[in-house]
C-alpha positions as CSV (number, residue, x, y, z in Angstrom):
1,A,-43.9,-61.2,4.8
2,A,-40.6,-62.6,6.0
3,A,-38.7,-59.6,4.8
4,A,-41.1,-57.3,6.6
5,A,-40.8,-59.2,9.8
6,A,-37.0,-59.2,9.5
7,A,-37.1,-55.4,9.0
8,A,-39.4,-55.1,12.1
9,V,-36.9,-57.1,14.2
10,A,-34.1,-54.9,12.9
11,A,-36.1,-51.8,13.9
12,V,-36.8,-53.2,17.4
13,V,-33.3,-54.4,18.3
14,P,-31.1,-51.4,19.1
15,V,-28.2,-50.8,16.7
16,R,-25.8,-51.0,19.6
17,A,-27.0,-54.4,20.6
18,R,-26.8,-55.7,17.0
19,R,-23.2,-54.5,16.7
20,R,-21.9,-56.1,19.9
21,R,-24.0,-59.3,19.6
22,E,-24.1,-61.6,16.7
23,S,-26.8,-63.7,18.2
24,L,-30.0,-63.2,20.2
25,S,-29.8,-66.8,21.4
26,G,-30.9,-67.0,25.0
27,E,-32.1,-63.4,25.2
28,L,-35.6,-62.9,26.7
29,V,-38.0,-61.2,24.4
30,V,-41.5,-60.1,25.6
31,I,-44.1,-59.6,22.9
32,T,-47.6,-58.4,23.5
33,G,-50.2,-58.9,20.9
34,A,-48.3,-62.1,19.8
35,G,-51.5,-63.8,18.5
36,G,-51.5,-62.1,15.1
37,G,-50.0,-59.4,12.9
38,I,-46.6,-58.0,13.6
39,G,-46.6,-59.6,17.1
40,R,-46.8,-63.0,15.4
41,H,-44.1,-62.2,12.9
42,L,-41.8,-60.9,15.6
43,A,-42.4,-64.0,17.7
44,L,-41.5,-66.2,14.8
45,E,-38.4,-64.2,13.8
46,F,-37.1,-64.1,17.4
47,A,-37.8,-67.8,17.8
48,R,-35.7,-68.5,14.7
49,A,-32.9,-66.4,16.2
50,G,-32.9,-68.6,19.3
51,A,-34.4,-66.0,21.8
52,R,-36.5,-67.1,24.8
53,L,-40.1,-65.8,24.3
54,A,-42.7,-64.4,26.7
55,L,-45.8,-64.1,24.6
56,W,-49.1,-62.4,25.5
57,D,-52.4,-62.0,23.6
58,I,-56.0,-61.7,24.8
59,R,-57.0,-64.3,22.2
60,A,-56.0,-67.6,23.8
61,E,-56.5,-69.8,20.7
62,A,-54.4,-67.5,18.5
63,L,-51.7,-67.3,21.1
64,E,-51.6,-71.1,21.4
65,A,-51.2,-71.4,17.6
66,V,-48.4,-68.9,17.6
67,R,-46.7,-70.7,20.6
68,R,-46.7,-74.0,18.7
69,E,-45.5,-72.3,15.5
70,A,-42.7,-70.5,17.4
71,L,-41.6,-73.8,18.9
72,R,-41.4,-75.4,15.4
73,E,-39.4,-72.4,14.2
74,A,-37.0,-72.5,17.1
75,R,-36.3,-76.2,16.4
76,R,-35.8,-75.4,12.7
77,G,-33.5,-72.5,13.6
78,A,-31.5,-74.7,15.9
79,G,-31.1,-77.3,13.1
80,G,-33.7,-79.6,14.6
81,G,-35.8,-79.9,11.4
82,G,-39.1,-78.8,13.0
83,G,-42.4,-80.6,12.7
């Protein structure tokens, strides 16, 4: 699943942007349908990369779960250990 999410992120981020930037840290990423599926995977991958996230989903409970998970991943990606 992680490889598929990484491939999805690579497909979403334009090649030009990937060449001129080594990091997505601080970039704003808007994800609709973030409560599950590919939206969830993208949210977690971008969180690990240090991006700021604006997440949307019609399922409030699923969105809240992804929000918490993304915060953990962001801390883990920043060397904070998560948890």
